[in-house]
mmCIF file of C-alpha atoms in Angstrom:
data_model
loop_
_atom_site.group_PDB
_atom_site.id
_atom_site.type_symbol
_atom_site.label_atom_id
_atom_site.label_comp_id
_atom_site.label_asym_id
_atom_site.label_seq_id
_atom_site.Cartn_x
_atom_site.Cartn_y
_atom_site.Cartn_z
ATOM 1 C CA MET B 1 129.538 62.921 -151.160
ATOM 2 C CA ALA B 2 127.651 59.626 -151.140
ATOM 3 C CA TYR B 3 128.511 56.775 -148.810
ATOM 4 C CA SER B 4 128.749 53.110 -149.690
ATOM 5 C CA MET B 5 126.908 50.628 -147.471
ATOM 6 C CA THR B 6 129.936 48.323 -147.392
ATOM 7 C CA GLY B 7 132.651 48.939 -144.839
ATOM 8 C CA TYR B 8 134.527 47.961 -141.697
ATOM 9 C CA GLY B 9 135.521 49.932 -138.625
ATOM 10 C CA ARG B 10 137.317 49.143 -135.370
ATOM 11 C CA GLY B 11 137.713 51.040 -132.121
ATOM 12 C CA GLU B 12 139.614 50.290 -128.934
ATOM 13 C CA THR B 13 139.836 52.120 -125.613
ATOM 14 C CA ILE B 14 141.931 51.201 -122.572
ATOM 15 C CA LEU B 15 141.253 52.942 -119.266
ATOM 16 C CA ASP B 16 143.013 51.815 -116.099
ATOM 17 C CA ASP B 17 142.484 48.028 -115.997
ATOM 18 C CA ARG B 18 139.542 48.040 -118.393
ATOM 19 C CA ARG B 19 139.741 47.403 -122.117
ATOM 20 C CA LEU B 20 136.869 47.724 -124.588
ATOM 21 C CA THR B 21 136.996 46.766 -128.279
ATOM 22 C CA VAL B 22 134.297 47.417 -130.887
ATOM 23 C CA GLU B 23 134.223 46.039 -134.439
ATOM 24 C CA ILE B 24 131.542 47.093 -136.949
ATOM 25 C CA LYS B 25 130.893 45.557 -140.378
ATOM 26 C CA SER B 26 128.186 46.653 -142.796
ATOM 27 C CA ILE B 27 126.844 45.370 -146.118
ATOM 28 C CA ASN B 28 123.914 46.171 -148.426
ATOM 29 C CA ASN B 29 120.401 46.286 -147.040
ATOM 30 C CA ARG B 30 117.283 48.269 -147.881
ATOM 31 C CA PHE B 31 116.805 49.158 -144.221
ATOM 32 C CA CYS B 32 118.949 49.683 -141.130
ATOM 33 C CA ASP B 33 119.339 46.203 -139.628
ATOM 34 C CA ILE B 34 121.585 46.285 -136.529
ATOM 35 C CA GLN B 35 122.845 43.075 -134.923
ATOM 36 C CA VAL B 36 124.809 43.433 -131.655
ATOM 37 C CA ARG B 37 127.002 40.774 -130.049
ATOM 38 C CA GLN B 38 128.448 41.806 -126.689
ATOM 39 C CA SER B 39 129.510 40.705 -123.226
ATOM 40 C CA ARG B 40 126.718 39.864 -120.819
ATOM 41 C CA VAL B 41 127.701 42.675 -118.474
ATOM 42 C CA LEU B 42 127.001 45.191 -121.273
ATOM 43 C CA GLN B 43 123.483 43.980 -122.092
ATOM 44 C CA PRO B 44 121.807 46.792 -120.088
ATOM 45 C CA LEU B 45 123.478 49.229 -122.510
ATOM 46 C CA GLU B 46 122.266 47.558 -125.719
ATOM 47 C CA THR B 47 119.411 50.026 -126.292
ATOM 48 C CA ARG B 48 121.775 52.993 -126.034
ATOM 49 C CA THR B 49 124.214 51.228 -128.326
ATOM 50 C CA ARG B 50 121.557 50.724 -131.005
ATOM 51 C CA GLU B 51 120.370 54.314 -130.711
ATOM 52 C CA LEU B 52 123.886 55.701 -131.132
ATOM 53 C CA ILE B 53 124.525 53.545 -134.209
ATOM 54 C CA GLY B 54 121.107 54.435 -135.657
ATOM 55 C CA ARG B 55 121.903 58.146 -135.407
ATOM 56 C CA ARG B 56 125.065 57.710 -137.484
ATOM 57 C CA LEU B 57 124.007 55.014 -139.974
ATOM 58 C CA SER B 58 120.718 55.056 -141.861
ATOM 59 C CA ARG B 59 120.950 51.964 -144.102
ATOM 60 C CA GLY B 60 122.749 48.641 -144.273
ATOM 61 C CA LYS B 61 123.013 45.307 -142.476
ATOM 62 C CA ILE B 62 125.258 46.251 -139.568
ATOM 63 C CA ASP B 63 127.036 43.650 -137.424
ATOM 64 C CA VAL B 64 128.513 44.980 -134.175
ATOM 65 C CA SER B 65 130.863 42.968 -131.969
ATOM 66 C CA ILE B 66 131.727 44.411 -128.531
ATOM 67 C CA ASN B 67 134.337 42.826 -126.244
ATOM 68 C CA PHE B 68 134.826 44.074 -122.674
ATOM 69 C CA GLU B 69 137.742 43.054 -120.436
ATOM 70 C CA ASP B 70 137.944 44.078 -116.795
ATOM 71 C CA ASN B 71 141.238 43.145 -115.116
ATOM 72 C CA SER B 72 140.743 45.155 -111.944
ATOM 73 C CA GLU B 73 140.760 43.508 -108.524
ATOM 74 C CA SER B 74 137.047 44.112 -108.134
ATOM 75 C CA ALA B 75 136.177 42.476 -111.448
ATOM 76 C CA TYR B 76 135.639 39.012 -109.990
ATOM 77 C CA ALA B 77 134.288 37.578 -106.757
ATOM 78 C CA VAL B 78 135.210 34.145 -105.329
ATOM 79 C CA HIS B 79 132.438 32.387 -103.423
ATOM 80 C CA CYS B 80 133.080 29.459 -101.066
ATOM 81 C CA ASP B 81 130.385 26.873 -100.384
ATOM 82 C CA LEU B 82 131.249 26.270 -96.723
ATOM 83 C CA GLY B 83 128.575 23.627 -96.238
ATOM 84 C CA LEU B 84 129.948 21.597 -99.123
ATOM 85 C CA ALA B 85 133.510 22.062 -97.844
ATOM 86 C CA LYS B 86 132.528 20.731 -94.401
ATOM 87 C CA ALA B 87 130.827 17.763 -96.033
ATOM 88 C CA TYR B 88 133.966 16.988 -98.038
ATOM 89 C CA ALA B 89 136.151 17.321 -94.886
ATOM 90 C CA SER B 90 133.872 14.987 -92.905
ATOM 91 C CA ALA B 91 133.900 12.413 -95.713
ATOM 92 C CA LEU B 92 137.707 12.544 -95.935
ATOM 93 C CA ARG B 93 138.066 12.021 -92.161
ATOM 94 C CA GLN B 94 135.746 9.016 -92.311
ATOM 95 C CA ILE B 95 137.816 7.529 -95.082
ATOM 96 C CA SER B 96 141.003 8.173 -93.105
ATOM 97 C CA GLU B 97 139.597 6.491 -89.983
ATOM 98 C CA THR B 98 138.235 3.553 -91.934
ATOM 99 C CA ILE B 99 141.535 2.728 -93.611
ATOM 100 C CA ALA B 100 143.538 3.741 -90.521
ATOM 101 C CA SER B 101 145.466 6.349 -92.462
ATOM 102 C CA PRO B 102 147.156 9.121 -90.499
ATOM 103 C CA GLU B 103 146.816 11.579 -93.421
ATOM 104 C CA SER B 104 145.279 14.866 -92.319
ATOM 105 C CA VAL B 105 142.727 16.872 -94.305
ATOM 106 C CA SER B 106 143.974 20.280 -95.569
ATOM 107 C CA ALA B 107 141.975 23.267 -96.835
ATOM 108 C CA SER B 108 143.888 23.262 -100.145
ATOM 109 C CA GLN B 109 142.778 19.678 -100.786
ATOM 110 C CA ILE B 110 139.137 20.487 -100.153
ATOM 111 C CA ALA B 111 139.304 23.606 -102.316
ATOM 112 C CA ARG B 112 140.176 21.465 -105.330
ATOM 113 C CA PHE B 113 136.884 19.595 -105.229
ATOM 114 C CA ASN B 114 134.118 20.586 -107.630
ATOM 115 C CA ASP B 115 131.835 23.471 -106.652
ATOM 116 C CA VAL B 116 133.645 24.289 -103.397
ATOM 117 C CA LEU B 117 135.027 27.472 -104.921
ATOM 118 C CA ARG B 118 133.039 29.372 -107.531
ATOM 119 C CA VAL B 119 134.323 32.400 -109.456
ATOM 120 C CA GLU B 120 131.769 34.967 -110.685
ATOM 121 C CA SER B 121 132.084 38.243 -112.507
ATOM 122 C CA ALA B 122 131.294 41.092 -110.199
ATOM 123 C CA ARG B 123 128.306 43.237 -111.038
ATOM 124 C CA ILE B 124 129.311 46.385 -112.884
ATOM 125 C CA ASP B 125 127.462 49.665 -112.813
ATOM 126 C CA PRO B 126 126.423 50.208 -116.486
ATOM 127 C CA GLU B 127 126.802 53.966 -116.132
ATOM 128 C CA SER B 128 130.458 53.571 -115.225
ATOM 129 C CA VAL B 129 131.055 51.680 -118.497
ATOM 130 C CA TRP B 130 128.859 53.749 -120.828
ATOM 131 C CA GLN B 131 131.331 56.594 -121.325
ATOM 132 C CA LEU B 132 134.019 54.071 -122.246
ATOM 133 C CA LEU B 133 131.648 52.243 -124.605
ATOM 134 C CA GLU B 134 130.347 55.464 -126.185
ATOM 135 C CA THR B 135 133.875 56.700 -126.948
ATOM 136 C CA THR B 136 134.867 53.365 -128.483
ATOM 137 C CA LEU B 137 131.669 53.103 -130.530
ATOM 138 C CA GLU B 138 132.179 56.588 -131.969
ATOM 139 C CA GLN B 139 135.751 55.675 -132.878
ATOM 140 C CA ALA B 140 134.658 52.478 -134.649
ATOM 141 C CA ILE B 141 131.852 54.271 -136.495
ATOM 142 C CA ASP B 142 134.228 57.047 -137.584
ATOM 143 C CA ASN B 143 136.561 54.447 -139.093
ATOM 144 C CA LEU B 144 133.625 52.668 -140.727
ATOM 145 C CA MET B 145 132.327 55.924 -142.214
ATOM 146 C CA ALA B 146 135.774 56.813 -143.557
ATOM 147 C CA MET B 147 135.869 53.520 -145.445
ATOM 148 C CA ARG B 148 132.263 53.886 -146.622
ATOM 149 C CA ARG B 149 132.968 57.415 -147.830
ATOM 150 C CA LYS B 150 136.002 56.259 -149.806
ATOM 151 C CA GLU B 151 134.021 53.450 -151.411
ATOM 152 C CA GLY B 152 131.131 55.833 -152.026
ATOM 153 C CA GLY B 153 133.420 58.213 -153.905
ATOM 154 C CA LYS B 154 134.413 55.430 -156.293
ATOM 155 C CA LEU B 155 130.768 54.484 -156.845
ATOM 156 C CA VAL B 156 129.804 58.088 -157.568
ATOM 157 C CA SER B 157 132.609 58.475 -160.107
ATOM 158 C CA ASP B 158 131.486 55.331 -161.907
ATOM 159 C CA ILE B 159 127.812 56.381 -161.888
ATOM 160 C CA LYS B 160 128.692 59.848 -163.220
ATOM 161 C CA ALA B 161 130.588 58.289 -166.120
ATOM 162 C CA LYS B 162 127.601 56.101 -166.977
ATOM 163 C CA ALA B 163 125.195 59.060 -166.605
ATOM 164 C CA THR B 164 127.357 61.016 -169.065
ATOM 165 C CA ARG B 165 127.072 58.107 -171.473
ATOM 166 C CA LEU B 166 123.286 58.192 -171.077
ATOM 167 C CA LEU B 167 123.259 61.903 -171.924
ATOM 168 C CA GLU B 168 125.304 61.212 -175.061
ATOM 169 C CA LEU B 169 122.864 58.517 -176.146
ATOM 170 C CA LYS B 170 119.936 60.832 -175.399
ATOM 171 C CA GLU B 171 121.470 63.473 -177.674
ATOM 172 C CA LYS B 172 121.842 60.914 -180.458
ATOM 173 C CA VAL B 173 118.187 59.983 -180.059
ATOM 174 C CA ALA B 174 117.208 63.676 -180.142
ATOM 175 C CA ILE B 175 119.138 64.153 -183.401
ATOM 176 C CA ARG B 176 117.758 60.997 -184.993
ATOM 177 C CA ALA B 177 114.086 61.380 -183.970
ATOM 178 C CA PRO B 178 113.143 64.272 -186.358
ATOM 179 C CA LEU B 179 114.545 62.357 -189.332
ATOM 180 C CA VAL B 180 112.305 59.328 -188.835
ATOM 181 C CA PRO B 181 109.019 60.841 -190.217
ATOM 182 C CA ALA B 182 110.825 62.227 -193.292
ATOM 183 C CA GLU B 183 112.371 58.835 -194.049
ATOM 184 C CA TYR B 184 108.998 57.189 -193.488
ATOM 185 C CA ARG B 185 107.415 59.581 -195.999
ATOM 186 C CA GLN B 186 110.040 58.736 -198.587
ATOM 187 C CA ARG B 187 109.640 54.981 -198.058
ATOM 188 C CA LEU B 188 105.853 55.269 -198.207
ATOM 189 C CA ALA B 189 105.981 57.276 -201.446
ATOM 190 C CA GLU B 190 108.364 54.761 -203.010
ATOM 191 C CA ARG B 191 106.113 51.918 -201.920
ATOM 192 C CA VAL B 192 103.034 53.547 -203.455
ATOM 193 C CA ASP B 193 104.894 54.192 -206.707
ATOM 194 C CA SER B 194 106.152 50.621 -206.906
ATOM 195 C CA LEU B 195 102.697 49.150 -206.322
ATOM 196 C CA LEU B 196 100.551 51.466 -208.439
ATOM 197 C CA ASN B 197 103.091 52.591 -211.036
ATOM 198 C CA ASP B 198 101.517 55.241 -213.300
ATOM 199 C CA GLN B 199 98.207 55.033 -211.460
ATOM 200 C CA ALA B 200 99.812 56.085 -208.127
ATOM 201 C CA ARG B 201 98.685 59.707 -208.164
ATOM 202 C CA LYS B 202 95.193 58.760 -209.335
ATOM 203 C CA PHE B 203 94.453 56.622 -206.284
ATOM 204 C CA TYR B 204 96.859 58.099 -203.713
ATOM 205 C CA ASP B 205 97.340 61.873 -203.876
ATOM 206 C CA GLU B 206 99.804 64.066 -201.925
ATOM 207 C CA GLN B 207 97.188 65.093 -199.400
ATOM 208 C CA ARG B 208 96.515 61.542 -198.322
ATOM 209 C CA LEU B 209 100.241 60.827 -198.248
ATOM 210 C CA ALA B 210 100.754 63.853 -195.982
ATOM 211 C CA ALA B 211 97.951 62.693 -193.676
ATOM 212 C CA GLU B 212 99.566 59.253 -193.329
ATOM 213 C CA VAL B 213 102.943 60.816 -192.528
ATOM 214 C CA LEU B 214 101.367 63.218 -190.035
ATOM 215 C CA LEU B 215 99.634 60.347 -188.248
ATOM 216 C CA PHE B 216 102.897 58.398 -188.120
ATOM 217 C CA ALA B 217 104.841 61.420 -186.848
ATOM 218 C CA ASP B 218 102.299 61.967 -184.077
ATOM 219 C CA LYS B 219 102.552 58.340 -182.937
ATOM 220 C CA CYS B 220 106.360 58.327 -182.799
ATOM 221 C CA ALA B 221 106.822 61.844 -181.329
ATOM 222 C CA ILE B 222 109.156 61.651 -178.324
ATOM 223 C CA ASP B 223 109.869 65.339 -177.685
ATOM 224 C CA GLU B 224 108.195 65.345 -174.261
ATOM 225 C CA GLU B 225 109.952 62.163 -173.194
ATOM 226 C CA LEU B 226 113.323 63.580 -174.207
ATOM 227 C CA VAL B 227 112.729 66.762 -172.188
ATOM 228 C CA ARG B 228 111.802 64.769 -169.081
ATOM 229 C CA LEU B 229 114.694 62.370 -169.586
ATOM 230 C CA ASP B 230 117.138 65.269 -169.876
ATOM 231 C CA SER B 231 115.748 66.758 -166.650
ATOM 232 C CA HIS B 232 116.028 63.424 -164.799
ATOM 233 C CA LEU B 233 119.624 62.864 -165.913
ATOM 234 C CA HIS B 234 120.704 66.322 -164.766
ATOM 235 C CA GLN B 235 118.891 65.758 -161.483
ATOM 236 C CA LEU B 236 120.798 62.488 -161.118
ATOM 237 C CA SER B 237 124.095 64.367 -161.327
ATOM 238 C CA SER B 238 122.838 66.916 -158.810
ATOM 239 C CA ILE B 239 121.796 64.287 -156.245
ATOM 240 C CA LEU B 240 125.186 62.583 -156.523
ATOM 241 C CA GLU B 241 126.761 65.779 -155.161
ATOM 242 C CA GLU B 242 124.568 65.797 -152.039
ATOM 243 C CA GLU B 243 125.793 64.747 -148.605
ATOM 244 C CA GLY B 244 124.185 62.038 -146.509
ATOM 245 C CA ALA B 245 121.837 59.207 -147.450
ATOM 246 C CA ILE B 246 120.856 59.507 -151.125
ATOM 247 C CA GLY B 247 120.328 55.866 -152.109
ATOM 248 C CA LYS B 248 116.518 55.922 -151.894
ATOM 249 C CA LYS B 249 116.331 59.179 -153.866
ATOM 250 C CA LEU B 250 118.485 57.700 -156.606
ATOM 251 C CA ASP B 251 116.478 54.491 -156.671
ATOM 252 C CA PHE B 252 113.228 56.420 -157.202
ATOM 253 C CA LEU B 253 114.800 58.651 -159.866
ATOM 254 C CA LEU B 254 116.061 55.610 -161.776
ATOM 255 C CA GLN B 255 112.508 54.299 -161.950
ATOM 256 C CA GLU B 256 111.444 57.539 -163.623
ATOM 257 C CA ILE B 257 114.395 57.428 -166.038
ATOM 258 C CA ASN B 258 113.567 53.840 -166.914
ATOM 259 C CA ARG B 259 109.932 54.797 -167.570
ATOM 260 C CA GLU B 260 110.953 57.517 -170.059
ATOM 261 C CA ILE B 261 113.397 55.225 -171.848
ATOM 262 C CA ASN B 262 110.744 52.508 -172.137
ATOM 263 C CA THR B 263 108.269 55.020 -173.599
ATOM 264 C CA ILE B 264 110.833 56.177 -176.140
ATOM 265 C CA GLY B 265 111.482 52.567 -177.074
ATOM 266 C CA SER B 266 107.785 51.830 -177.535
ATOM 267 C CA LYS B 267 107.354 54.871 -179.816
ATOM 268 C CA ALA B 268 110.612 54.490 -181.721
ATOM 269 C CA ASN B 269 109.500 53.007 -185.031
ATOM 270 C CA ASP B 270 113.081 53.017 -186.216
ATOM 271 C CA LEU B 271 115.858 50.420 -186.017
ATOM 272 C CA GLU B 272 118.604 52.919 -185.129
ATOM 273 C CA LEU B 273 116.520 54.432 -182.324
ATOM 274 C CA VAL B 274 115.721 50.984 -180.957
ATOM 275 C CA GLN B 275 119.422 50.118 -180.860
ATOM 276 C CA GLN B 276 120.174 53.317 -178.938
ATOM 277 C CA VAL B 277 117.342 52.608 -176.503
ATOM 278 C CA VAL B 278 118.737 49.125 -175.860
ATOM 279 C CA GLU B 279 122.141 50.635 -175.113
ATOM 280 C CA MET B 280 120.535 53.204 -172.794
ATOM 281 C CA LYS B 281 118.756 50.462 -170.852
ATOM 282 C CA SER B 282 122.032 48.563 -170.550
ATOM 283 C CA GLU B 283 123.790 51.613 -169.066
ATOM 284 C CA LEU B 284 120.834 52.270 -166.761
ATOM 285 C CA GLU B 285 120.966 48.727 -165.413
ATOM 286 C CA LYS B 286 124.671 49.165 -164.615
ATOM 287 C CA ILE B 287 123.830 52.342 -162.691
ATOM 288 C CA ARG B 288 121.048 50.536 -160.822
ATOM 289 C CA GLU B 289 123.491 47.845 -159.669
ATOM 290 C CA GLN B 290 125.870 50.472 -158.298
ATOM 291 C CA ILE B 291 123.123 52.428 -156.562
ATOM 292 C CA GLN B 292 122.077 49.330 -154.618
ATOM 293 C CA ASN B 293 125.310 49.772 -152.632
ATOM 294 C CA ILE B 294 124.830 53.486 -151.844
ATOM 295 C CA GLU B 295 123.454 54.513 -148.461
#
């Protein structure tokens, strides 16, 4: 079954005092374009993250958001600038002596001043987080793929219906095509009779009429194009049943189908055939739009 390139997936894992959340969104793109937004502590794992996603997803513009929360006691470290604290304490004592104030200087007061205390995230061993991240990523990708598969199934059903319509139109063209030379012969004979009247057979015999019709029939023959078109349309249905990434295959096959339809249109010296070709091109364009969203 084909997969759509549009989808959303979310994963969340909580282990002890650590919590990791991954959200993945994907939309149409000819290539696999992965954009990762994550906590600074996870940056050493970005290459692994991209590789894991690349193994599961082959096409699409993929936005990944990773949020990591560490609420353990070792998650943060508080640093005290003792030199700055002493400077603040000395300045406060000078002020107290200058204004003759008996107020004493406490540690809690000094701690409130800017830059005396500084909180920093503790360094985390990337290997200790990777297993948590890998599990959450796989969960998010699984949910994304489930949505993409569901959307892909709808796209395939729609494309199959349009491909069936193309086959019906192709059959109409195949039925109509052999009648065109015969109708041309009749019109040509009537035209000769109307122009030359009784002198028609004197200046324009049956042999020359047959040669004209034969030349016309050769120019508008589309038997080979119809055979190739039939093969391409059946191949289209076959590819739609395949698993995995089939978007590029379908895109190439549609180019071949379009080429055969254009050739039929250029040879079709008949109003009814031209109308059917126009309808075929319309259906083909609808299929092309849907295929742009298939992985």
